[in-house]
C-alpha positions as CSV (number, residue, x, y, z in Angstrom):
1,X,41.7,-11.7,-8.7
2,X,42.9,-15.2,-9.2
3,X,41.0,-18.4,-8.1
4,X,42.9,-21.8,-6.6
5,X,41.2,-24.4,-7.6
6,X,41.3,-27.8,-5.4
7,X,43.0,-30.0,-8.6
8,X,45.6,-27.2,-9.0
9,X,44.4,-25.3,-11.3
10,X,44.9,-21.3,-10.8
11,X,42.3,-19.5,-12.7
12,X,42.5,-16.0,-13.4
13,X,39.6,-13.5,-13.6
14,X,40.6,-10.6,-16.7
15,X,39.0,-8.0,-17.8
16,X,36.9,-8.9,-20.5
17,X,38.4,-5.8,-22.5
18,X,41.6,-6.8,-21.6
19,X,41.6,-10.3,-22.5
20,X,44.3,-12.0,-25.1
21,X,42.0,-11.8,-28.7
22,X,42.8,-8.0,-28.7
23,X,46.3,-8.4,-29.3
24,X,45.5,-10.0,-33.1
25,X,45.8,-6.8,-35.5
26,X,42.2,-8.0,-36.9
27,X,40.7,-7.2,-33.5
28,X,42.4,-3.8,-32.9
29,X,38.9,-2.0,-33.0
30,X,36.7,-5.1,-32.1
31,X,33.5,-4.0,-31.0
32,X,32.3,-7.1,-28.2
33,X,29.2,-9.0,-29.3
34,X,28.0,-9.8,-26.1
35,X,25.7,-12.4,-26.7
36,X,24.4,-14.5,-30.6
37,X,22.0,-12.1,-32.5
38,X,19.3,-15.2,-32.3
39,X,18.6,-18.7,-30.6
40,X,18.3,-21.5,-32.9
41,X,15.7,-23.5,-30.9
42,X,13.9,-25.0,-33.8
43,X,15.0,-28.5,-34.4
44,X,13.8,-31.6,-36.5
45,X,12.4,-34.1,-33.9
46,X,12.8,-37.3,-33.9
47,X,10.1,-39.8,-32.7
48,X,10.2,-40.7,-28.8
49,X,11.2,-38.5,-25.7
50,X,14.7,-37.4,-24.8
51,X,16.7,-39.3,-22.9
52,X,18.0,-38.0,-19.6
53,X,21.4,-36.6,-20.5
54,X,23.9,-36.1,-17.5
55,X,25.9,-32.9,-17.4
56,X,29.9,-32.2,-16.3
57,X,30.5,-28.9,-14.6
58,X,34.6,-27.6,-14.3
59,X,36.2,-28.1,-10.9
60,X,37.7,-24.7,-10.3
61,X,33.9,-23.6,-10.1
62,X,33.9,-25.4,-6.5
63,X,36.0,-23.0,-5.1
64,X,34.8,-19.6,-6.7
65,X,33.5,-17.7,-9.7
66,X,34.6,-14.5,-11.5
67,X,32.4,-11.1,-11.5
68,X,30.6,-10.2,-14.0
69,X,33.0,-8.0,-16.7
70,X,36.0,-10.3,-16.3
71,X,36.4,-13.4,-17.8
72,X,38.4,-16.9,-16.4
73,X,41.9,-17.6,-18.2
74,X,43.3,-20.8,-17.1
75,X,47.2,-20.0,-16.2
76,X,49.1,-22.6,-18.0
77,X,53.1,-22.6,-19.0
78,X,53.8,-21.2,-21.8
79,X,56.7,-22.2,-24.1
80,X,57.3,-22.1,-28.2
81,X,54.5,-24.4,-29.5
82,X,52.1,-25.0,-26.7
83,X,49.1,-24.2,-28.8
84,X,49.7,-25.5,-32.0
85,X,49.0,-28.8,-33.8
86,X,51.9,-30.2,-35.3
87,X,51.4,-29.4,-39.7
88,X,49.8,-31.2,-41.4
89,X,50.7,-33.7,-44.3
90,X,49.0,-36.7,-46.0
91,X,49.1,-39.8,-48.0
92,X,46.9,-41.6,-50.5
93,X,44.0,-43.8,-49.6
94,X,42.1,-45.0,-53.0
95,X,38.8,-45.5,-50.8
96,X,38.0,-42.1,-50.0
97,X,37.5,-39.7,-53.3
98,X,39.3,-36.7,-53.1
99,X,37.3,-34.4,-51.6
100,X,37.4,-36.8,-48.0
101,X,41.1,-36.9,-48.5
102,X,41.2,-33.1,-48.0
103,X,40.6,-33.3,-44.7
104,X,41.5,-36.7,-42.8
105,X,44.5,-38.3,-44.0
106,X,46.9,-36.5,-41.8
107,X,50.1,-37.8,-40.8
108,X,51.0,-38.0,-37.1
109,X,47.0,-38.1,-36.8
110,X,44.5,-41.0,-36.3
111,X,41.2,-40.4,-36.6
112,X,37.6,-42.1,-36.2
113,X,35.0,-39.9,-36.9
114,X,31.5,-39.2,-38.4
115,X,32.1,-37.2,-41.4
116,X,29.2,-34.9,-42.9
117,X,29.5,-32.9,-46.3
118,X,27.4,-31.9,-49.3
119,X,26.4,-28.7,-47.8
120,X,27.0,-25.2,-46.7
121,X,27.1,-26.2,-42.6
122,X,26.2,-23.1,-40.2
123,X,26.5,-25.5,-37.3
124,X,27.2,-28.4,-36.2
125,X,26.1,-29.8,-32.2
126,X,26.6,-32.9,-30.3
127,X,26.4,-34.6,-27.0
128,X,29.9,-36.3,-26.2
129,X,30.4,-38.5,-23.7
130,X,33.4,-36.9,-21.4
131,X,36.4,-40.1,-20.5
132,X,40.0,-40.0,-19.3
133,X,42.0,-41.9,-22.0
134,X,45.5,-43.0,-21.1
135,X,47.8,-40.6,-22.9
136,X,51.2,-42.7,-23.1
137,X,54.0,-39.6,-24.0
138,X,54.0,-35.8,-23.1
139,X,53.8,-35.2,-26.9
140,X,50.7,-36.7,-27.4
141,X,47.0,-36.3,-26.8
142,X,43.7,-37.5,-27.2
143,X,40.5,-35.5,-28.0
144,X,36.5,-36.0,-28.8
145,X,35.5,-33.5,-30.5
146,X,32.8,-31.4,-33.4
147,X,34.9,-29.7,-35.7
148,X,33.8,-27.8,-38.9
149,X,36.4,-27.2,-41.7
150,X,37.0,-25.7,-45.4
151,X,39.7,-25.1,-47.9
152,X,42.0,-27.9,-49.6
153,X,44.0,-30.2,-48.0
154,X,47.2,-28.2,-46.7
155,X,45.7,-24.8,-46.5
156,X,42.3,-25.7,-44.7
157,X,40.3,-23.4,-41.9
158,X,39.2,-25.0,-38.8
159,X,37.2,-25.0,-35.7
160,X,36.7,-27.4,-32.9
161,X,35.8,-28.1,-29.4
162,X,35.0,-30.6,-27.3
163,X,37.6,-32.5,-24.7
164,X,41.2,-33.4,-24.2
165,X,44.2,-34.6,-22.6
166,X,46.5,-33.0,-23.8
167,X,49.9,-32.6,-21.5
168,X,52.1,-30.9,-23.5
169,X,49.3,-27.8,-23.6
170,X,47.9,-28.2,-20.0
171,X,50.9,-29.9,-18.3
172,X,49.0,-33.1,-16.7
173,X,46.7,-35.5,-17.9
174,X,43.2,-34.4,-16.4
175,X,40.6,-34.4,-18.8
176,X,39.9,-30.4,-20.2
177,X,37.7,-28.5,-22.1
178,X,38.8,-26.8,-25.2
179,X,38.5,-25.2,-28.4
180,X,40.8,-24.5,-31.1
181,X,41.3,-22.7,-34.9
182,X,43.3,-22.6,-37.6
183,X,43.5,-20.7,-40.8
184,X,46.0,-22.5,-42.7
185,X,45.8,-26.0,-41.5
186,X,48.1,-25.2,-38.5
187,X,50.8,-24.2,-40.5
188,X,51.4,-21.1,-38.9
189,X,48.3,-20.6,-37.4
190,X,45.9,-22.1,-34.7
191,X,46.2,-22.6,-31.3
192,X,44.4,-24.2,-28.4
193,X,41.8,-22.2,-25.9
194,X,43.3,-18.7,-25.3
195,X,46.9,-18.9,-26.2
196,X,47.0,-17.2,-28.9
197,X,45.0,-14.0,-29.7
198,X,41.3,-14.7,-31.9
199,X,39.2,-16.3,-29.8
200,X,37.2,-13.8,-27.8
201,X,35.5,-15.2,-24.9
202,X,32.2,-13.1,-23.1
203,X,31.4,-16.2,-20.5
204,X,32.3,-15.6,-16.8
205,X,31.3,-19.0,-15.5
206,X,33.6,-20.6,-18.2
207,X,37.4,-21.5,-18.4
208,X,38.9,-22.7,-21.5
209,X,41.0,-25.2,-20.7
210,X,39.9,-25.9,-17.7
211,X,39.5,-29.7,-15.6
212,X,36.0,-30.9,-16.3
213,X,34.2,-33.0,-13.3
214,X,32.6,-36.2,-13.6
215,X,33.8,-37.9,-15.6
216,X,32.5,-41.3,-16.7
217,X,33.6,-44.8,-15.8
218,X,32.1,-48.3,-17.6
219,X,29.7,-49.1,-14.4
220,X,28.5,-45.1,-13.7
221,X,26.6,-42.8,-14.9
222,X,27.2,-41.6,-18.6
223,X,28.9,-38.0,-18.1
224,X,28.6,-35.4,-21.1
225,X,29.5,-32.1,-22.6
226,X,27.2,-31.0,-25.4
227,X,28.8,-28.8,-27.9
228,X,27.1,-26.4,-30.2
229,X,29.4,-24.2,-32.5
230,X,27.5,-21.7,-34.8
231,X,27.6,-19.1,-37.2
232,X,25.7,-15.6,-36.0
233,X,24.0,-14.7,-39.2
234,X,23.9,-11.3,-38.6
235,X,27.2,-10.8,-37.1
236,X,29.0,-14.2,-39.3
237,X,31.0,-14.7,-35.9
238,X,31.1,-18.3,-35.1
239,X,30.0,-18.7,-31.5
240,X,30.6,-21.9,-29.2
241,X,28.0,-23.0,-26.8
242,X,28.2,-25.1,-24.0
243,X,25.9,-27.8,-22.5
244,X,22.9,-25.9,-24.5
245,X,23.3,-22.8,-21.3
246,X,26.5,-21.2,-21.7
247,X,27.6,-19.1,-24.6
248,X,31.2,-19.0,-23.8
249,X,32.2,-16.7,-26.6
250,X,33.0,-16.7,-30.1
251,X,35.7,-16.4,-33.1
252,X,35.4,-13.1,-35.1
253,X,34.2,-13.4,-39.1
254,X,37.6,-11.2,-39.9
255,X,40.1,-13.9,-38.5
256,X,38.9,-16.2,-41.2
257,X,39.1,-16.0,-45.4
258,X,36.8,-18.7,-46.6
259,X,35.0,-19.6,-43.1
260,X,33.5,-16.5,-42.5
261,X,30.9,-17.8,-45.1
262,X,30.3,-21.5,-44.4
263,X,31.9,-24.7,-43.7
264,X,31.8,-27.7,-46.1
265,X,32.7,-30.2,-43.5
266,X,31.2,-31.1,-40.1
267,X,33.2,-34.1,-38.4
268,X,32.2,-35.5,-34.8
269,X,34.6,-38.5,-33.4
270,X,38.2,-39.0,-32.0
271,X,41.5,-37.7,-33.0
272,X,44.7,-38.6,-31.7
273,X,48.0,-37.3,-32.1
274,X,51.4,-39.5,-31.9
275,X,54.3,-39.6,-33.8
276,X,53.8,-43.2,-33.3
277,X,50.1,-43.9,-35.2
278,X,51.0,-45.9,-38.3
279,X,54.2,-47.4,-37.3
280,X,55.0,-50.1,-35.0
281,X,55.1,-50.2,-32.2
282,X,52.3,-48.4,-32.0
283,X,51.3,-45.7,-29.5
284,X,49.2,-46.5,-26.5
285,X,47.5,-43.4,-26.3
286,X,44.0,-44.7,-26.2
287,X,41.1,-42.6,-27.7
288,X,37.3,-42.3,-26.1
289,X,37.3,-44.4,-23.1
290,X,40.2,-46.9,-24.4
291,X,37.6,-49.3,-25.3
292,X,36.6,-50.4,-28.7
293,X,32.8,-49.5,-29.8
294,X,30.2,-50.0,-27.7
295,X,27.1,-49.7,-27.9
296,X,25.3,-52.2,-25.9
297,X,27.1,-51.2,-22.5
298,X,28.1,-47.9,-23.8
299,X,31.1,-48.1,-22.0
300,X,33.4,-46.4,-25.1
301,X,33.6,-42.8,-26.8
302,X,30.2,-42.1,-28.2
303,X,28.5,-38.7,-29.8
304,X,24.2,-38.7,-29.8
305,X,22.4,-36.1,-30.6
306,X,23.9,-35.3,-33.6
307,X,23.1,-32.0,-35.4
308,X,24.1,-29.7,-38.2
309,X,22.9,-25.9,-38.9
310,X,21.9,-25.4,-42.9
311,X,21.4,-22.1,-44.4
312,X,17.3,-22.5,-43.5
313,X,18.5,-21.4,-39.8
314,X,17.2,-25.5,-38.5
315,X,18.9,-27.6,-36.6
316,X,18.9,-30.9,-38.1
317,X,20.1,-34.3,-38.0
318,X,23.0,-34.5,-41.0
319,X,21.7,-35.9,-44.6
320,X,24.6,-37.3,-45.7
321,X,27.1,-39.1,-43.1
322,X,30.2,-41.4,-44.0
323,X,32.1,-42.8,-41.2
324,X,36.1,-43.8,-40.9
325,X,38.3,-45.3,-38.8
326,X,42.0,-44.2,-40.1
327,X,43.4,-47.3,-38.0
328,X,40.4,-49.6,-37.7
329,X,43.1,-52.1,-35.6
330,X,43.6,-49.5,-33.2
331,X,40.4,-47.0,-33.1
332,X,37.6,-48.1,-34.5
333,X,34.0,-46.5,-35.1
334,X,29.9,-48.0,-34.8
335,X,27.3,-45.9,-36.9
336,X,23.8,-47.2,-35.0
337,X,21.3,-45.7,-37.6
338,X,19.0,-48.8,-38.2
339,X,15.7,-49.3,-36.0
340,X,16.7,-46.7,-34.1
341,X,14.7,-43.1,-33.7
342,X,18.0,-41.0,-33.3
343,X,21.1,-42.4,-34.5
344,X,24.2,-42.7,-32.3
345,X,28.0,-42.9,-33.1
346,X,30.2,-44.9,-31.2
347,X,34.4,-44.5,-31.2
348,X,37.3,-44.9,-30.2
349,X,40.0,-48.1,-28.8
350,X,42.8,-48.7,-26.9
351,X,45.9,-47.9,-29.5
352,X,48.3,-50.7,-29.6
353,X,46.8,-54.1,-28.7
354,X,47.2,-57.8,-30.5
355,X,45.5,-56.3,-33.4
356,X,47.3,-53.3,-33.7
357,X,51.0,-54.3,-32.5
């Protein structure tokens, strides 16, 4: 059965033993994991209560749902290199020592992130406030995201999720849901969502790729995704949860070489992609909310409840945190750790502006 959703999309409900992740040779004999092997509820507190947090939902949910034993597939376009980031390659920066530079000096890339490292990461979880930054080109996007990584700087494994516009992918600029993996730092591999086979989804209430409703403006209510990726210890499949309910499915141990183990590298922030960040005239694709940091009216890109998984199986706020802003002009980043009883990181700008011509 297929779904018409009222902003266009078409959603199709699949078989969940039929679905794309069994065409990768890895998975030929994959037995499902229907659900993680254990629920990491333990967490370090920190003093003073939670904070209401307002949730998104995905608009094709309005108009109906798939049965249980299928799963959603967003029906996009396909062409040659819808689901691959461009390779990667990088330049120096004497600031950051070399094991930094492995991972966020990438050309065609600007980043602003919160960067954790000094461990073996199981997880890593945050709540990101959901916008709908102006993407100037079709060949460009803009994404808020909690990625964990490993391996050297042109042969790296990743995983990521969080949200996007991304029109070259999707076709529009709606703001979306996704996830995404590489094994050689999108070399050859990685793709977005389900468009290439890996990922193997078990959620029937969630579609990858999919339009994501409310979003936030500067005088409403502060939308949010919260994103949870972690590693099954009994399993070592690397599961993605959504908004702390939904365990929309995971990555298998055998797709990976080095991050079937552990990641090295937790990174929660803003990325965009232009052939036009670095040069002028700059891109205009903005990143968060468009806005520079903010965190008096919170009206930019920001990530709270910042977590990472450790090999003692407890969610924790990271112990060691750098922050960068690749373009400081044109995306810049706020760390709010002082006085405060959970720290908060704020991102993101408007891309070209006088400071960044």
């Amino acid at each position: 059965m297929s779904i018409q959703s009222e902003d266009g999309d078409i959603i199709d409900c699949i078989d969940i033993y039929k679905q794309p992740a069994f065409d990768h040779p890895a998975l030929k004999d994959h037995k499902i994991q229907m659900n993680p092997s254990y629920d990491v509820k333990t967490e370090t507190k920190t003093s003073g209560d939670d904070p209401p947090r307002t949730v998104t939902a995905q608009t094709w949910r309005k108009s109906g749902s798939c049965p249980k034993g299928t799963i959603p597939v967003l029906r996009i376009q396909k062409n040659n290199d819808y689901g691959r980031k461009k390779p990667m390659s990088f330049h120096y920066n004497r600031e950051l020592n070399d094991s930094k530079r492995l991972y966020l000096l990438k050309q065609n890339h600007s980043m602003a992130i919160l960067h954790a490292e000094g461990y073996a990461y199981l997880g890593g979880k945050g709540d990101i406030k959901v916008w709908n930054p102006h993407v100037e080109s079709d060949d460009e996007y803009s994404t808020s995201r909690v990625a964990l990584k490993i391996g050297s700087q042109s042969d790296y494994e990743a995983i990521e999720s969080g949200w996007a516009v991304n029109p070259k992918v999707y076709g529009d600029r709606k703001t979306r849901l996704y996830i995404y993996w590489t094994v050689d730092g999108s070399n050859q591999t990685g793709c977005f969502d389900l468009t290439c086979p890996g990922f193997v989804q078990t959620s029937n209430e969630i579609a990858l790729g999919a339009a994501i409703y409310p979003i936030s403006n500067p005088t409403g209510l502060p939308y949010q995704i919260v994103i949870y990726l972690h590693k099954d210890l009994d399993t070592s499949n690397w599961w993605v949860q959504y908004n702390e309910q939904i365990n929309v499915g995971y990555w298998p141990a055998n797709l990976f070489g080095r991050l079937d183990h552990h990641a090295t590298t937790v990174q929660w922030g803003g990325e965009v992609y232009s052939p036009r960040v670095g040069t002028t005239p700059h891109t205009t694709t903005a990143m968060g909310s468009g806005r520079f940091p903010d965190f008096v009216g919170q009206s930019s890109g920001y990530i709270k409840r910042i977590r990472v998984l450790e090999n003692n199986n407890i969610l924790r706020f990271p112990q060691w945190t750098t922050i960068l802003a690749e373009e400081y002009n044109c995306y810049e980043t706020y760390y709010l750790s002082d006085y405060v009883a959970e720290p908060e990181f704020y991102y993101g700008g408007p891309g070209r502006n006088p400071r960044c011509p």
